[in-house]
mmCIF file of C-alpha atoms in Angstrom:
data_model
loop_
_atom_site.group_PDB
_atom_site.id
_atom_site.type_symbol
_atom_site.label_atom_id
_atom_site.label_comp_id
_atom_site.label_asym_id
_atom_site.label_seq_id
_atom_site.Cartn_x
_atom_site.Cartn_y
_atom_site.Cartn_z
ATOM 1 C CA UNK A 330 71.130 116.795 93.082
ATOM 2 C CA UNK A 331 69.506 113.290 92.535
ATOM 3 C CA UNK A 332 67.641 111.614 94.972
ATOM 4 C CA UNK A 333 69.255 108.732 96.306
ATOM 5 C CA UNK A 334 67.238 105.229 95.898
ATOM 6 C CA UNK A 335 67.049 103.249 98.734
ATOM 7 C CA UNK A 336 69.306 99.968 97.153
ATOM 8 C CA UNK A 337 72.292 101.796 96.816
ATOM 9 C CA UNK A 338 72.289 102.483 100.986
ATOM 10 C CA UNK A 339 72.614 98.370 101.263
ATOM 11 C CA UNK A 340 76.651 98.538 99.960
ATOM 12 C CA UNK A 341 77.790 101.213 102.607
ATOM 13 C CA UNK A 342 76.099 98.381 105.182
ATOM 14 C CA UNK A 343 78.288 95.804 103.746
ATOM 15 C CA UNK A 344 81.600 97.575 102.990
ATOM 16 C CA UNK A 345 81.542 99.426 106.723
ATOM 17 C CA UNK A 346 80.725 95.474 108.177
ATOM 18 C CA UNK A 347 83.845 94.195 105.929
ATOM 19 C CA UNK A 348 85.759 97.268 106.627
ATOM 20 C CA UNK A 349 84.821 96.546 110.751
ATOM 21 C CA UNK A 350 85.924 92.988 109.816
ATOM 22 C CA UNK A 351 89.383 93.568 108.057
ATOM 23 C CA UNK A 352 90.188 96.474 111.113
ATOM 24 C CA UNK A 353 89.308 93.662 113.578
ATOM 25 C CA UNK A 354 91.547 91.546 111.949
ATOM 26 C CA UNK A 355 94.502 93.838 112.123
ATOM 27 C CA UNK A 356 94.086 95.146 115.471
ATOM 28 C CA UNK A 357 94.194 91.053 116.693
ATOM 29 C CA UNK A 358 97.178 90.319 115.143
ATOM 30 C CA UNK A 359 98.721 92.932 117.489
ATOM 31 C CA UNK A 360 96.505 90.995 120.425
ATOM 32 C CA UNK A 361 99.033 87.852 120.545
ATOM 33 C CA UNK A 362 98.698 84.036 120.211
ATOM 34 C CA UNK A 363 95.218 84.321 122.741
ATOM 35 C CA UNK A 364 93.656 86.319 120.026
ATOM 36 C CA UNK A 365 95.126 83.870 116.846
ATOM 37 C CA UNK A 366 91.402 82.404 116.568
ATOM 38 C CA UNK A 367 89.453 85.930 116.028
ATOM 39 C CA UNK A 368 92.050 86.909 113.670
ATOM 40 C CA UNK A 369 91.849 84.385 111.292
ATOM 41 C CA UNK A 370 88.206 84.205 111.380
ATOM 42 C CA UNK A 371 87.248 87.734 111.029
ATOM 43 C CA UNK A 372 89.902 88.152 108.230
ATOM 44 C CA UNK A 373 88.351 84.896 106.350
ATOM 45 C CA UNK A 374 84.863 86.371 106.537
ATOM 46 C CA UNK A 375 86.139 89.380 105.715
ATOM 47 C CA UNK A 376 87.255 88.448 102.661
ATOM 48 C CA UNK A 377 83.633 87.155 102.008
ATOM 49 C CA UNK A 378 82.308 90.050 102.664
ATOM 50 C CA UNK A 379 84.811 92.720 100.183
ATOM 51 C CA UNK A 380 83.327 90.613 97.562
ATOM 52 C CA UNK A 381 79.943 90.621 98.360
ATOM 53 C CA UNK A 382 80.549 94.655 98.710
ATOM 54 C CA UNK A 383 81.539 94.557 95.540
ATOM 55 C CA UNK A 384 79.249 92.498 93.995
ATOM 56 C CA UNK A 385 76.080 94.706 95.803
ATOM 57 C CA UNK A 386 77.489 97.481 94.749
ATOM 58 C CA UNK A 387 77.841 96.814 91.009
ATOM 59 C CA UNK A 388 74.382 95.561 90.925
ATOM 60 C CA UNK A 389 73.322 99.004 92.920
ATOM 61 C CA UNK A 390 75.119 100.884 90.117
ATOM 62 C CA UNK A 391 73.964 99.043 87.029
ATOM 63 C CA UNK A 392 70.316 99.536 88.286
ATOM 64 C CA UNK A 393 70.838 102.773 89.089
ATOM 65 C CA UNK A 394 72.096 103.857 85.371
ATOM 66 C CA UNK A 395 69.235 101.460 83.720
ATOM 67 C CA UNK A 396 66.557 103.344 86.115
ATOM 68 C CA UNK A 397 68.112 106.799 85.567
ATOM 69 C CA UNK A 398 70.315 107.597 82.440
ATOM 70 C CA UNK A 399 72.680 109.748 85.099
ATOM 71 C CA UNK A 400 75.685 108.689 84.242
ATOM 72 C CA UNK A 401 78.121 111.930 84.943
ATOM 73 C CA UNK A 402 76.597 112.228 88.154
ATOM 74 C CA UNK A 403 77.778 108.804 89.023
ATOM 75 C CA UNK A 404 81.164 108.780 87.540
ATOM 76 C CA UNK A 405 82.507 111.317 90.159
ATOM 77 C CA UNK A 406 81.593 108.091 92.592
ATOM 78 C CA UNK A 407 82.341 105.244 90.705
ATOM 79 C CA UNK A 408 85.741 105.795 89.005
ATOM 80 C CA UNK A 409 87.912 106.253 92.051
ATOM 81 C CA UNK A 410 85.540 104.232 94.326
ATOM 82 C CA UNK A 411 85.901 101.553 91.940
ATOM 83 C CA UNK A 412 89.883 101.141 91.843
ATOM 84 C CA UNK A 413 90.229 101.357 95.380
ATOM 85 C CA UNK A 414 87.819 98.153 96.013
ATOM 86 C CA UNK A 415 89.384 96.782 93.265
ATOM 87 C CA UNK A 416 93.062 97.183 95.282
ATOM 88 C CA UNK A 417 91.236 96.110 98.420
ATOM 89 C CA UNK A 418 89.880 92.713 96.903
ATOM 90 C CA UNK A 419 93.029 92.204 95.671
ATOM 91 C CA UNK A 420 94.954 93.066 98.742
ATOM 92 C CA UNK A 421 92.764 90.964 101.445
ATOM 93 C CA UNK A 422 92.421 88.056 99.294
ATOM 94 C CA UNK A 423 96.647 88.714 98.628
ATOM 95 C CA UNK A 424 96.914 88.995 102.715
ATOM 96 C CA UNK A 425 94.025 86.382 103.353
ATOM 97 C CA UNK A 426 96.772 83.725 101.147
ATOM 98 C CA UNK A 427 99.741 84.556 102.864
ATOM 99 C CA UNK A 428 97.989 84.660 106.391
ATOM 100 C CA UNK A 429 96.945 80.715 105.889
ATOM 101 C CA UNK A 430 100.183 79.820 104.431
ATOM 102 C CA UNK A 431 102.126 81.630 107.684
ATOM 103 C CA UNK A 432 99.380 79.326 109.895
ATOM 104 C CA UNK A 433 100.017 76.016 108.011
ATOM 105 C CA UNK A 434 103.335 76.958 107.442
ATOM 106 C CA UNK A 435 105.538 78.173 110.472
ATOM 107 C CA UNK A 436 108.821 78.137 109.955
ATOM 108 C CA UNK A 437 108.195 80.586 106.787
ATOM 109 C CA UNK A 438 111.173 82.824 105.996
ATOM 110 C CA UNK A 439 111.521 86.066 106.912
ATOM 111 C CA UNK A 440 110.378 87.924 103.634
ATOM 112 C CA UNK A 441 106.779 85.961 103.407
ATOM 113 C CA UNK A 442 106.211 87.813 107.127
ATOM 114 C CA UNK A 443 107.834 91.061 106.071
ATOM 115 C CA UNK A 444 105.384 90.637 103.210
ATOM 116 C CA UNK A 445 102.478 89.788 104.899
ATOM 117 C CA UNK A 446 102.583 92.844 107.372
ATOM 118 C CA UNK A 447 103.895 95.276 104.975
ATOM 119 C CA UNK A 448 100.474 94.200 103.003
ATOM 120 C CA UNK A 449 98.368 94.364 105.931
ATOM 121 C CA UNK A 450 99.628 98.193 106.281
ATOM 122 C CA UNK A 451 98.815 98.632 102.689
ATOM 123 C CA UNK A 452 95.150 96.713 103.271
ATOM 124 C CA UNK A 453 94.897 99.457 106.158
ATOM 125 C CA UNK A 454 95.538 102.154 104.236
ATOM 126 C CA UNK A 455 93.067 101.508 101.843
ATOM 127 C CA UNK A 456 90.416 100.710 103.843
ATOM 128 C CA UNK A 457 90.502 104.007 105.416
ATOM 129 C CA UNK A 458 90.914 105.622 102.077
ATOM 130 C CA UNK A 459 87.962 103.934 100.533
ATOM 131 C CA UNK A 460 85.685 104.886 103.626
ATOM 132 C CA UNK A 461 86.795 108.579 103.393
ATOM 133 C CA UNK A 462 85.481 108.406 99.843
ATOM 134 C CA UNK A 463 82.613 106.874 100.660
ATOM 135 C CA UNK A 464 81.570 109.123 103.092
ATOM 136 C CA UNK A 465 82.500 112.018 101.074
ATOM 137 C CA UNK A 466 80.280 110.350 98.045
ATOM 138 C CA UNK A 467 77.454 109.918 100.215
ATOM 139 C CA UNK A 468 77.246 113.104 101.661
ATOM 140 C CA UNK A 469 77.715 115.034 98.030
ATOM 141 C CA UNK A 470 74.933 112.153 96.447
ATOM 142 C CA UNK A 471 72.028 113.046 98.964
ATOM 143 C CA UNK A 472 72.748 116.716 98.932
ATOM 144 C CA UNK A 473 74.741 117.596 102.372
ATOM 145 C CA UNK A 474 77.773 118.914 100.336
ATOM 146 C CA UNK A 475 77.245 120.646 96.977
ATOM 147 C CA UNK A 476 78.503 118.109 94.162
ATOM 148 C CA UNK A 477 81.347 120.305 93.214
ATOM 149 C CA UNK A 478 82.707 120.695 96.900
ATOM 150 C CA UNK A 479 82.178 117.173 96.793
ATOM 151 C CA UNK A 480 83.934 116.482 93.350
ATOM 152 C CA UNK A 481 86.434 118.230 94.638
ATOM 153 C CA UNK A 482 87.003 116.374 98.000
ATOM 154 C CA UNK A 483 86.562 113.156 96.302
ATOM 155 C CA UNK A 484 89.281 114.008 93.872
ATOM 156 C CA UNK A 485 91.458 115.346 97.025
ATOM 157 C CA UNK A 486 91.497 112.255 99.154
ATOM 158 C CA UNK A 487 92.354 109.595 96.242
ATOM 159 C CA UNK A 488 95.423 112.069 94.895
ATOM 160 C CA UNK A 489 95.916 112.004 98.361
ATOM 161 C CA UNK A 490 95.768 108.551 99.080
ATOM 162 C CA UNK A 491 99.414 107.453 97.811
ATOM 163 C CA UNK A 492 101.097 109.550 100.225
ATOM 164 C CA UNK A 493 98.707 109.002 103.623
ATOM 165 C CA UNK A 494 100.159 105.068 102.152
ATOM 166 C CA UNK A 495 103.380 105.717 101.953
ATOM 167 C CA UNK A 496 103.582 108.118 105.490
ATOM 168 C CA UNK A 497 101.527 105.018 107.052
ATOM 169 C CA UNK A 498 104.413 102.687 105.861
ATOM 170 C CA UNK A 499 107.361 104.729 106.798
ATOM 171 C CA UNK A 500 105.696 105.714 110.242
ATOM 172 C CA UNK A 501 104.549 101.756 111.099
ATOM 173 C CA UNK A 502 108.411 100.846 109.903
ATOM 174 C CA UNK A 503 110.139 102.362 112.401
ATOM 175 C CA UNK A 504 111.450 100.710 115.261
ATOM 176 C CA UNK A 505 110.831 100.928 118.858
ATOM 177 C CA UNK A 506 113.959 101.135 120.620
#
C-alpha cells in the first residue's frame, strides 16, 4: 500500500465537478425550452472542465512517478482510467459541437439529432463508468480495499463497461407508447 500524496486528491475534485456539470447538462435537456440556458452553459463549462481534469491529473501522475519510482502500482489506475477520459474528452467536446450547431442551426436533419442524443447516452455512460473506476481506484490506492480486490474490480467494471453502454442504449431507445 502507498500512501497517497495530497496533489493527486485535487483531480477527483475536478472530474466529480465536470462529471456534476456534464449530468446537469443531460438531465436539462430533458427540462424543456425554460431550461435551454442551463444546458448549454453547464455543458460549455463542462467541457472546460474534462480538460482541465485531464490536464491535473497527468501532472498528478507524472509527479507522482518522478517522486516515487511506483510505477506498477499506478498502472492498475492509469491504463483504464486513462482511455475512458480519453473517450469522454472526445465525446463532450464531439456532443459540445453538435449541441451549438443544433442551437445555431434549427432546422438540422433528423440524423445530426439522432446523433447528438445517441452521443449524449454514450457521454452518460461513460461518465458513470469512469466514476465507478475512480472510486474503486481510490479506495484500493489509500488502503480501504486490498490492491488485488481492487485490481480486480477495476478490471471488472471497464470489461464491463461496453455492455452497461450498450444495455443503456437499447433501454433509453425504446419508445414510450
Amino acid at each position: 500500500r502507498i500512501l497517497m500524496p495530497s496533489y493527486l486528491f485535487i483531480h477527483p475534485f475536478i472530474s466529480l465537478l465536470a462529471g456534476l456539470l456534464i449530468l446537469l447538462a443531460f438531465f436539462t435537456k430533458t427540462g424543456g425550452r425554460r431550461l435551454f440556458g442551463l444546458h448549454y452553459t453547464s455543458g460549455s463549462v463542462a467541457i472546460f472542465f474534462v480538460g482541465t481534469t485531464i490536464a491535473v491529473a497527468l501532472a498528478a501522475i507524472s509527479r507522482f512517478y518522478a517522486d516515487t519510482e511506483a510505477a506498477e502500482s499506478l498502472l492498475i489506475v492509469f491504463t483504464p482510467h486513462r482511455v475512458i477520459a480519453i473517450l469522454i474528452l472526445i465525446c463532450v467536446v464531439f456532443q459540445g459541437i453538435l449541441g451549438w450547431f443544433l442551437y445555431f442551426k434549427r432546422d438540422a436533419s433528423a440524423l445530426v439529432i439522432a446523433i447528438h442524443r445517441w452521443s449524449a447516452r454514450v457521454l452518460m455512460a461513460l461518465v458513470i463508468g469512469t466514476g465507478v473506476v475512480g472510486l474503486i481506484a481510490k479506495s484500493s490506492f489509500i488502503g480501504l480495499i486490498p490492491e488485488p480486490a481492487g485490481r480486480f474490480l477495476i478490471n471488472a467494471t471497464v470489461s464491463c463497461l461496453p455492455f452497461a453502454l450498450l444495455l443503456w442504449i437499447v433501454v433509453t431507445q425504446i419508445k414510450k407508447p
